Short mmCIF file of N, CA and C in Angstrom, two decimals:
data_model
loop_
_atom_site.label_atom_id
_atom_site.label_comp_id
_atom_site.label_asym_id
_atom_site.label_seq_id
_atom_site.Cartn_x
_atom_site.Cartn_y
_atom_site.Cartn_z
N UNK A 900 0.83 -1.19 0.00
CA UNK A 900 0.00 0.00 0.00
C UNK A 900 0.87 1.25 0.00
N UNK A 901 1.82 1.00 0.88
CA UNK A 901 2.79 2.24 0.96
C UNK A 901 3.47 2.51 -0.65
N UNK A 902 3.51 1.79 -1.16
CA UNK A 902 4.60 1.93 -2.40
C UNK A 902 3.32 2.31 -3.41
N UNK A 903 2.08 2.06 -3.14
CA UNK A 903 1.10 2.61 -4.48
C UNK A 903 0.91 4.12 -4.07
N UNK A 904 0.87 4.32 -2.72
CA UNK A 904 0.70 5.71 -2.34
C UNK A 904 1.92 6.52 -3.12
N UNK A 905 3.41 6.28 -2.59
CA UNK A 905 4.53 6.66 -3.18
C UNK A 905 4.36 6.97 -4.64
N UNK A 906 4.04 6.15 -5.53
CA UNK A 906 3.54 6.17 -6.78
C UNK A 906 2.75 7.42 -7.43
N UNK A 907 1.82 7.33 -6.22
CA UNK A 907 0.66 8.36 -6.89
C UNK A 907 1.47 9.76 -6.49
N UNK A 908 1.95 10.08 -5.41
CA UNK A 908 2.34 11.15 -4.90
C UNK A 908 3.27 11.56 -5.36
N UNK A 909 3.68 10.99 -6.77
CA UNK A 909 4.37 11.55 -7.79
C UNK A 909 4.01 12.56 -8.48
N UNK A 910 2.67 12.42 -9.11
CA UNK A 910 1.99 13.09 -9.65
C UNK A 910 0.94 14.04 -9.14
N UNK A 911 0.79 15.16 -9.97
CA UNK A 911 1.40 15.57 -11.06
C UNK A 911 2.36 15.91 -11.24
N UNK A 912 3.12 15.76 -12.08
CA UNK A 912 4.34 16.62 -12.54
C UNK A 912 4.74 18.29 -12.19
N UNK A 913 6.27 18.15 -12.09
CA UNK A 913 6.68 19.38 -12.33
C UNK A 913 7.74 19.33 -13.74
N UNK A 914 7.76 20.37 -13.69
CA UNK A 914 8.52 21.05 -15.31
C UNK A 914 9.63 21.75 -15.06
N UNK A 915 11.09 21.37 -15.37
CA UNK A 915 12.10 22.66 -15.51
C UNK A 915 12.51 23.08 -16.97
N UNK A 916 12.15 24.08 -17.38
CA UNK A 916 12.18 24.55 -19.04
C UNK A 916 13.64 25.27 -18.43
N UNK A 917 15.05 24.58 -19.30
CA UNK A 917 16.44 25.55 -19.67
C UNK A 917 16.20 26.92 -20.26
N UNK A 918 17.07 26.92 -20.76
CA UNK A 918 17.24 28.75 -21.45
C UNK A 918 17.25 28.25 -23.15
N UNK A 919 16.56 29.22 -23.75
CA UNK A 919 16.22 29.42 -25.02
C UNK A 919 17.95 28.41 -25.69
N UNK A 920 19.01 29.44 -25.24
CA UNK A 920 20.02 29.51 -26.36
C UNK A 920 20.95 28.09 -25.72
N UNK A 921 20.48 27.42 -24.87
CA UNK A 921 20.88 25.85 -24.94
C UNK A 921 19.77 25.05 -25.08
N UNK A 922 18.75 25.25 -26.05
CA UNK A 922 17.92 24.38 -26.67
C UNK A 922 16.39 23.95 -25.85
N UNK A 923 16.27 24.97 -24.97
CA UNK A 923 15.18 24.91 -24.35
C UNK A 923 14.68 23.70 -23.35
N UNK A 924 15.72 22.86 -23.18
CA UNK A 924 15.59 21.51 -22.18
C UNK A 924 14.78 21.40 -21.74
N UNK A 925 13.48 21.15 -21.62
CA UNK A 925 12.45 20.32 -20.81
C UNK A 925 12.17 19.43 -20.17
N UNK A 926 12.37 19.33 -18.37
CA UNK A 926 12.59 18.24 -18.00
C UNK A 926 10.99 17.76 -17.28
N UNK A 927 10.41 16.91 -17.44
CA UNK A 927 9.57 16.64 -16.94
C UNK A 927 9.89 15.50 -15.38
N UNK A 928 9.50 16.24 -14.01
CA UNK A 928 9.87 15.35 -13.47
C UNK A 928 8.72 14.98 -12.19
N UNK A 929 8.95 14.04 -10.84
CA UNK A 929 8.07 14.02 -9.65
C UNK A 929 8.04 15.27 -9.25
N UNK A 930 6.85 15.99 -8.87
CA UNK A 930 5.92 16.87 -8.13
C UNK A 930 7.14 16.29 -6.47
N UNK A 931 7.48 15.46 -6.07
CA UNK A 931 8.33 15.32 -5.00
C UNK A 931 9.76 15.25 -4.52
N UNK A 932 10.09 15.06 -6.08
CA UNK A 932 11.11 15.82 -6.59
C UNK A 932 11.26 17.33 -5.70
N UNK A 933 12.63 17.63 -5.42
CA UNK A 933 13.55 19.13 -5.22
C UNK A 933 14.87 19.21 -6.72
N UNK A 934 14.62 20.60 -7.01
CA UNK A 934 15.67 20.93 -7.72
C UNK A 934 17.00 21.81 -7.32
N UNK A 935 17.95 21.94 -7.85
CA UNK A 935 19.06 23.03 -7.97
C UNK A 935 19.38 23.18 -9.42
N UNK A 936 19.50 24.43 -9.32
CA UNK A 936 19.39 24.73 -11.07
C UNK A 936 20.41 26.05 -11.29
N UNK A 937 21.55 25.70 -11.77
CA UNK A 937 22.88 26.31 -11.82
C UNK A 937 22.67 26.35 -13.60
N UNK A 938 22.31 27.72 -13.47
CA UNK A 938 22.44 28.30 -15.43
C UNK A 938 23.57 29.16 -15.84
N UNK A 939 24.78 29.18 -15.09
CA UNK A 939 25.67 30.20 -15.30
C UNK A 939 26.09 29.97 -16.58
N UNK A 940 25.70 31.43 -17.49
CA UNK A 940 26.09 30.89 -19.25
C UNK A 940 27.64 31.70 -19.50
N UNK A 941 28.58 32.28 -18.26
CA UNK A 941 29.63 32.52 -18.42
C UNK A 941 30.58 31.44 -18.00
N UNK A 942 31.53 31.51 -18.74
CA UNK A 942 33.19 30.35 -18.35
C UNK A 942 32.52 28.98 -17.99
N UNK A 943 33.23 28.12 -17.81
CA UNK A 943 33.24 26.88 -17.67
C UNK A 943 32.86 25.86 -18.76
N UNK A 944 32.54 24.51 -18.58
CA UNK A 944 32.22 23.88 -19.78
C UNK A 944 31.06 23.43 -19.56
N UNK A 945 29.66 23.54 -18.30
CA UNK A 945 28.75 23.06 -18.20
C UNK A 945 27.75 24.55 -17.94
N UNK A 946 27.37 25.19 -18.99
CA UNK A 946 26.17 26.47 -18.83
C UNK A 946 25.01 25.73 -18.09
N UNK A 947 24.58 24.71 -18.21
CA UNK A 947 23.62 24.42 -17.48
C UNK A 947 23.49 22.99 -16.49
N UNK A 948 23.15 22.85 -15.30
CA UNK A 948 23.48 22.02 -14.59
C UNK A 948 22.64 22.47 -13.34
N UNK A 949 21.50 21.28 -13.30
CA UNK A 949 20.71 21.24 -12.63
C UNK A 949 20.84 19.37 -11.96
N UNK A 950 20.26 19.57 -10.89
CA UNK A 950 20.18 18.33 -10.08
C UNK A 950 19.21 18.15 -9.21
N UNK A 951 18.28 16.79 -8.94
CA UNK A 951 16.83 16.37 -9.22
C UNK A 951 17.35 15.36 -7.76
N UNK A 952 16.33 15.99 -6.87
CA UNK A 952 16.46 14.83 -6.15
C UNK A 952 15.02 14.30 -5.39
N UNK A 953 14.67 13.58 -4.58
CA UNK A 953 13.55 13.88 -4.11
C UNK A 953 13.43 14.47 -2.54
N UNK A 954 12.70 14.96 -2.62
CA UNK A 954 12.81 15.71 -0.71
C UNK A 954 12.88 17.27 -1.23
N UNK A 955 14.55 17.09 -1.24
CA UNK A 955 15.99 17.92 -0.98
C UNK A 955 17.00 17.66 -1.87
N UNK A 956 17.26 18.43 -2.58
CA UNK A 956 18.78 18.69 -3.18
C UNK A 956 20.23 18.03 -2.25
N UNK A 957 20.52 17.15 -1.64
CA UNK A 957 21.55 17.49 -0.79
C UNK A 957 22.75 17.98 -1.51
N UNK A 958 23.99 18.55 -0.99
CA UNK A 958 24.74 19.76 -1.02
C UNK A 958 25.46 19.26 -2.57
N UNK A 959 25.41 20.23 -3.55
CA UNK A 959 25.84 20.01 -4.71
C UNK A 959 27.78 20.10 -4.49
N UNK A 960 28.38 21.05 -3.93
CA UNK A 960 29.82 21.28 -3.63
C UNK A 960 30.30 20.67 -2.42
N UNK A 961 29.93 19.71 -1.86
CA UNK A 961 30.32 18.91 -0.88
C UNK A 961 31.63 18.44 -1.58
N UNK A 962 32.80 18.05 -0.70
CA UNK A 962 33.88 18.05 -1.07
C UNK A 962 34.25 16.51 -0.64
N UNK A 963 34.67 15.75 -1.51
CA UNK A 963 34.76 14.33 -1.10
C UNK A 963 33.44 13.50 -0.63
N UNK A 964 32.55 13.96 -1.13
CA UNK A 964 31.34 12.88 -0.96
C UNK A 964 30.67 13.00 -2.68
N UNK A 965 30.25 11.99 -2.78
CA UNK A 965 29.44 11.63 -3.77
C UNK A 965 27.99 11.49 -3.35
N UNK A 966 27.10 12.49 -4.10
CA UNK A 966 26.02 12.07 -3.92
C UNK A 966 25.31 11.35 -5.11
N UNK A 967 24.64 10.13 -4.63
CA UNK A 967 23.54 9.48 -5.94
C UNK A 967 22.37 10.27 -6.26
N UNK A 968 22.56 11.43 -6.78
CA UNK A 968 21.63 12.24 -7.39
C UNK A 968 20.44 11.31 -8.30
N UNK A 969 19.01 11.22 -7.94
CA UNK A 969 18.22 10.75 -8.76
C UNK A 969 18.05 11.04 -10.44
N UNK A 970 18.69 12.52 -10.19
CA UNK A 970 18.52 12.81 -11.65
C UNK A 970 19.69 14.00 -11.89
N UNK A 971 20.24 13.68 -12.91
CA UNK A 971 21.27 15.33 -13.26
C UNK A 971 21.47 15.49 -14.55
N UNK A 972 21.01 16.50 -14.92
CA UNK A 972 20.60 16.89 -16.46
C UNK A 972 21.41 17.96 -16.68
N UNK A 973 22.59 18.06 -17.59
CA UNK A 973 23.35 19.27 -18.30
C UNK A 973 23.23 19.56 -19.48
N UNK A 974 23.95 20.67 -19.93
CA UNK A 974 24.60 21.03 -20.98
C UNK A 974 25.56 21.22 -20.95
N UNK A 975 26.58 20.34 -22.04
CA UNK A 975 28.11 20.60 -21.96
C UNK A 975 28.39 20.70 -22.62
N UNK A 976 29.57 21.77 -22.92
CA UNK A 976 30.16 22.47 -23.75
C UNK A 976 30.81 21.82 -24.32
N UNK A 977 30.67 20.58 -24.92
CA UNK A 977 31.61 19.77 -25.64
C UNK A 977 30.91 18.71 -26.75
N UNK A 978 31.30 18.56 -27.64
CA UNK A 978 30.73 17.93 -28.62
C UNK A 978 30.24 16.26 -28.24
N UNK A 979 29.26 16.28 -28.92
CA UNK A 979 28.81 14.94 -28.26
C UNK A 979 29.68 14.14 -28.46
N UNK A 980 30.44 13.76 -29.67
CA UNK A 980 31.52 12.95 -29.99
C UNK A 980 32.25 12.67 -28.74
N UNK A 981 33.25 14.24 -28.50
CA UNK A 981 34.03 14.07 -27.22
C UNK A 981 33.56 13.65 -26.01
N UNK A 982 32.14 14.29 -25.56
CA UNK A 982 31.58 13.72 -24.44
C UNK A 982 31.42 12.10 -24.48
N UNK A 983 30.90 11.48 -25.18
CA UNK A 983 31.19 9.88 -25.27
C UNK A 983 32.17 9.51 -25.15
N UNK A 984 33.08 9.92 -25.73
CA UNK A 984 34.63 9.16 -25.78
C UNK A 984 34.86 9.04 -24.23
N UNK A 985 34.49 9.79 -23.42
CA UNK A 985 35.11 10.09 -22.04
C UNK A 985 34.68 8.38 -21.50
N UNK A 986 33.67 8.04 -22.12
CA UNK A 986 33.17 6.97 -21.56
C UNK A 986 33.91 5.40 -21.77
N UNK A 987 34.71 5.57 -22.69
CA UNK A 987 35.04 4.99 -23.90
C UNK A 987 36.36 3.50 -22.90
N UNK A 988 37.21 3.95 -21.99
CA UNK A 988 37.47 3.02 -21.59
C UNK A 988 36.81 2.00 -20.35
N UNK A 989 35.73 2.52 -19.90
CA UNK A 989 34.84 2.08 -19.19
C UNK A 989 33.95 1.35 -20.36
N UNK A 990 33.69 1.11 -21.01
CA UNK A 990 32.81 0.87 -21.95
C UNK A 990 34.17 -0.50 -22.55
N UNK A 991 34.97 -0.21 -22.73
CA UNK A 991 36.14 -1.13 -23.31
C UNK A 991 36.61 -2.12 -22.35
N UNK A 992 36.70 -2.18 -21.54
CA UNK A 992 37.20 -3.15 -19.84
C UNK A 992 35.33 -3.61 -19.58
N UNK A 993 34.48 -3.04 -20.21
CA UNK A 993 33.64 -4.16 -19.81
C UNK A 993 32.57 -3.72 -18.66
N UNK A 994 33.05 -2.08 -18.26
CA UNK A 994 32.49 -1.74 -16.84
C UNK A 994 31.11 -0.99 -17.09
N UNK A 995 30.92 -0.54 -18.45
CA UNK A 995 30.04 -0.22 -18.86
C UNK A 995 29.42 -0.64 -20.52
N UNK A 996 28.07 -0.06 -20.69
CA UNK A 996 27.72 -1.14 -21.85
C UNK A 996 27.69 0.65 -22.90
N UNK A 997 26.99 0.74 -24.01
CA UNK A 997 26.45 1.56 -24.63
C UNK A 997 25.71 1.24 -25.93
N UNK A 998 24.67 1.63 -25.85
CA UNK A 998 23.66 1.17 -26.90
C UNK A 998 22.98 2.80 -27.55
N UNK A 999 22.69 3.04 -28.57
CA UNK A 999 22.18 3.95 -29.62
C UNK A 999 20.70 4.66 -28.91
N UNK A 1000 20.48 5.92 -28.73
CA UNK A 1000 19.68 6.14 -27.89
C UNK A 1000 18.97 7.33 -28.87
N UNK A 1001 17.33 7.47 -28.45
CA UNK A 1001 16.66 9.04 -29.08
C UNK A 1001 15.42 9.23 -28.08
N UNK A 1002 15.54 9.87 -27.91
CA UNK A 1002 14.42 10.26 -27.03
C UNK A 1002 13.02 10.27 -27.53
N UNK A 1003 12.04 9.56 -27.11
CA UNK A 1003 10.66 9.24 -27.71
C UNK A 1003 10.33 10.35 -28.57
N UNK A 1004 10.08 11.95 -27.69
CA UNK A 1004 9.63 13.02 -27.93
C UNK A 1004 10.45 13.61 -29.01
N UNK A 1005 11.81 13.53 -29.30
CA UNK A 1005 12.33 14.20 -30.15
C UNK A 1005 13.43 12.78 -31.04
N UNK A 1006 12.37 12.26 -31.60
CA UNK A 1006 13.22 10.52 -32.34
C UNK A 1006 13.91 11.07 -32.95
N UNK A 1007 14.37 12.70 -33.91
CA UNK A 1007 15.19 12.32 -35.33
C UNK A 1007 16.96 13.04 -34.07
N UNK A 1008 17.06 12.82 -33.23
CA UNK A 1008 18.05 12.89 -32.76
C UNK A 1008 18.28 11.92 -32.11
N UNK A 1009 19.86 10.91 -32.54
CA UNK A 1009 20.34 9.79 -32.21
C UNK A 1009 21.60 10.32 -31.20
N UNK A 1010 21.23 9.72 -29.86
CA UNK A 1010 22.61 9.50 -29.26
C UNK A 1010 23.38 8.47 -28.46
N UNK A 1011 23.42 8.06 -27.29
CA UNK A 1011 23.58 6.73 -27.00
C UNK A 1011 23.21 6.81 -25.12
N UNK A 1012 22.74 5.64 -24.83
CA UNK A 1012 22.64 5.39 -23.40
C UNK A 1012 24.00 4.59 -23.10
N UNK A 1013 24.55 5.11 -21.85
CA UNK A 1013 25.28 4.07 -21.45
C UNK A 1013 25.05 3.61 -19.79
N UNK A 1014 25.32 2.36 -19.82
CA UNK A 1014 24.67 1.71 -18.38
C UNK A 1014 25.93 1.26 -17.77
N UNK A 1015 26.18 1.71 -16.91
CA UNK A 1015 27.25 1.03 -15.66
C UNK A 1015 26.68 0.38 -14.62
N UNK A 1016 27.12 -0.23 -13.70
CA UNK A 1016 26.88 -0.95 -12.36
C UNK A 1016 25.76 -0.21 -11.68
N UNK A 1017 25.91 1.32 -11.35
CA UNK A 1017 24.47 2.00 -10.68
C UNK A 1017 24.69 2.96 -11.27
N UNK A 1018 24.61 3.43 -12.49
CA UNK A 1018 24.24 4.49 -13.42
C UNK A 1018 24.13 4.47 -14.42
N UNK A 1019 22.87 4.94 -15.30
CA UNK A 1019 22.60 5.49 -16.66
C UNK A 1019 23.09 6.92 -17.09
N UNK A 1020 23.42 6.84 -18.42
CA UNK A 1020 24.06 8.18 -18.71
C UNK A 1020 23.29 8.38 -20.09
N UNK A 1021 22.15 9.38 -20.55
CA UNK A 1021 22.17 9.53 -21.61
C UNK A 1021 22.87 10.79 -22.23
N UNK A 1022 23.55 10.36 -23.58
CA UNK A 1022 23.54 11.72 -24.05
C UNK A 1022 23.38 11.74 -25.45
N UNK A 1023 23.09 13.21 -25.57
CA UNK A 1023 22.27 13.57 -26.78
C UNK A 1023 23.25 14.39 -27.47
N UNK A 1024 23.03 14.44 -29.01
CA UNK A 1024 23.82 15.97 -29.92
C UNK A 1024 23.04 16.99 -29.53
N UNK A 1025 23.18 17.75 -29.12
CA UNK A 1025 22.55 19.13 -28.72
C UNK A 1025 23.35 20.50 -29.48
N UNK A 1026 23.36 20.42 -30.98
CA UNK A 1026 23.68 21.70 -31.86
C UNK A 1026 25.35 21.83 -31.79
N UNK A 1027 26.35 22.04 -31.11
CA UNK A 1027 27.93 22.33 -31.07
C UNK A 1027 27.63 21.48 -29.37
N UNK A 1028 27.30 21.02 -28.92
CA UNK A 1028 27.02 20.61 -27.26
C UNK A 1028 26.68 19.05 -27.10
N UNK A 1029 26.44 19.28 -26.02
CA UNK A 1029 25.76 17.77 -25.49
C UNK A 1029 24.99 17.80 -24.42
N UNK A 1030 23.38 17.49 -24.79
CA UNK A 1030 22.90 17.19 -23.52
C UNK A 1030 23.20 15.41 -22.72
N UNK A 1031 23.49 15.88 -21.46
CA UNK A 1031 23.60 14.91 -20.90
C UNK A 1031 22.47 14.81 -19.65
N UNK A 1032 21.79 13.42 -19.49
CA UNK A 1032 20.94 13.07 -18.79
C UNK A 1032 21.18 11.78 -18.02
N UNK A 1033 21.35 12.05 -16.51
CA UNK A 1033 22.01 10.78 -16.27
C UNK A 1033 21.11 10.44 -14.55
N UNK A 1034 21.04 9.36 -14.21
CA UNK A 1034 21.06 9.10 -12.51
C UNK A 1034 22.04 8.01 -11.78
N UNK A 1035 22.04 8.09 -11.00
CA UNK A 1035 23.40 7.75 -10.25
C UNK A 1035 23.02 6.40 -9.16
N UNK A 1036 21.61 6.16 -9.28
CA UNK A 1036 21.24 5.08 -8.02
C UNK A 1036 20.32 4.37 -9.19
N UNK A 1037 20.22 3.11 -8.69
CA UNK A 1037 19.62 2.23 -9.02
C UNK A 1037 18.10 2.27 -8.70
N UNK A 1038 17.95 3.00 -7.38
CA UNK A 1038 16.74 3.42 -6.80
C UNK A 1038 15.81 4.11 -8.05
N UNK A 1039 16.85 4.95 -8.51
CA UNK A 1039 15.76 6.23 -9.78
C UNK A 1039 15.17 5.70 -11.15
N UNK A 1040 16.59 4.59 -11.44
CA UNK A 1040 15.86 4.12 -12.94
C UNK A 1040 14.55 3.78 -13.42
N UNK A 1041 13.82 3.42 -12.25
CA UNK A 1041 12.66 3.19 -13.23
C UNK A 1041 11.65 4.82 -13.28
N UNK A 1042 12.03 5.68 -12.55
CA UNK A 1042 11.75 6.84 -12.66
C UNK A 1042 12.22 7.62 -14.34
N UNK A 1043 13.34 7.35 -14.12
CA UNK A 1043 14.34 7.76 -15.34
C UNK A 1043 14.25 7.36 -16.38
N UNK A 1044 13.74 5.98 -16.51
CA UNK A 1044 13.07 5.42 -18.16
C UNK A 1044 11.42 5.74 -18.15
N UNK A 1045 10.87 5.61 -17.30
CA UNK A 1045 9.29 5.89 -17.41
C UNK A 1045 8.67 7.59 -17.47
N UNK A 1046 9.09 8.25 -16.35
CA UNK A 1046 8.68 9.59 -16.03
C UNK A 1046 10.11 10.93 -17.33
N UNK A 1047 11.40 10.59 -17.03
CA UNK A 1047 12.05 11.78 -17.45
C UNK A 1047 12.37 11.20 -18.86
N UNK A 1048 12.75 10.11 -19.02
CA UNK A 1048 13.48 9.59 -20.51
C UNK A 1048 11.71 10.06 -21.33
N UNK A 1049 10.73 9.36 -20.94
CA UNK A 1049 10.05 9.25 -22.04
C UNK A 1049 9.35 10.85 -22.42
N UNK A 1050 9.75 11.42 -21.64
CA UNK A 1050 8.82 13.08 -21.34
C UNK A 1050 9.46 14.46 -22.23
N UNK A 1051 11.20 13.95 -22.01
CA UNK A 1051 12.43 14.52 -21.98
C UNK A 1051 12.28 15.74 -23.41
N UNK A 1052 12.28 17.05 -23.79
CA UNK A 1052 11.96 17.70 -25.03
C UNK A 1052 13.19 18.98 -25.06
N UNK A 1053 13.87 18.90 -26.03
CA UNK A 1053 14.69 19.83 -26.42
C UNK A 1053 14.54 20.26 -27.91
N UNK A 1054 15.47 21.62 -28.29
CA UNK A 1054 15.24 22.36 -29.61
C UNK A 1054 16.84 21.59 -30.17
N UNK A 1055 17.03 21.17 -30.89
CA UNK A 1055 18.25 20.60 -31.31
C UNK A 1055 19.05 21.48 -32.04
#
């Protein structure tokens, strides 16, 4: 009973719409869901970088801890090409898989999922960029293929 309640008290949805000039990202996510939403479009290589958790955000600059963020959705300043490659010896030793990926909502853009031990990573061509869409616990995936993968809408 507890876990159908959990379920419902997902819904309805909330919405985080990005900025026009990184392709308008649309994330559809749980109503119980908390966000942090870091749009700085000066220096660095990630203008946008937001992180999805449920409750509470816990601390994004914590120093030596890793958090399993349910959900973390960017834009990075790097070509999708390069952004994959990063993946590329994890993917080669076996530690991760990668298979050809498009997002329901926007099919004529191909990019690839890749699955490790407790994380999915999608990423997309996003114009000179890369959106990347990823969660970090095993807990979120079925959140992450049902609610954000299938919802997911950008301007390419």
């Amino acid at each position: 009973i507890q876990k159908e309640f959990d379920e419902r008290e997902k819904s309805p949805f909330k919405n985080y719409v990005g900025p026009s000039q990184f392709g308008n990202v649309n994330v559809t996510y749980p109503k119980t869901w908390a966000a942090y939403v870091d749009e700085s479009v000066t220096g660095g290589g990630t203008p946008v970088d937001v992180h999805f958790h449920p409750n509470f955000v816990p601390g994004i600059n914590t120093l030596g801890k890793t958090t399993q963020y349910a959900l973390q959705v960017q834009v990075l300043d790097q070509t999708f090409e390069r952004v994959l490659n990063t993946f590329s010896s994890a993917i080669k030793s076996g530690k991760a898989t990668s298979q050809p990926y498009a997002a329901p909502k926007v099919p004529d853009v191909v990019g690839a999922r890749v699955t490790s031990e407790d994380n999915v990573t999608v990423l997309l061509p996003l114009r000179d960029k890369t959106l990347s869409i990823a969660t970090y616990s095993q807990t979120y995936i079925g959140d992450f293929d049902t609610i954000i993968l299938e919802n997911i809408t950008f301007q390419p």
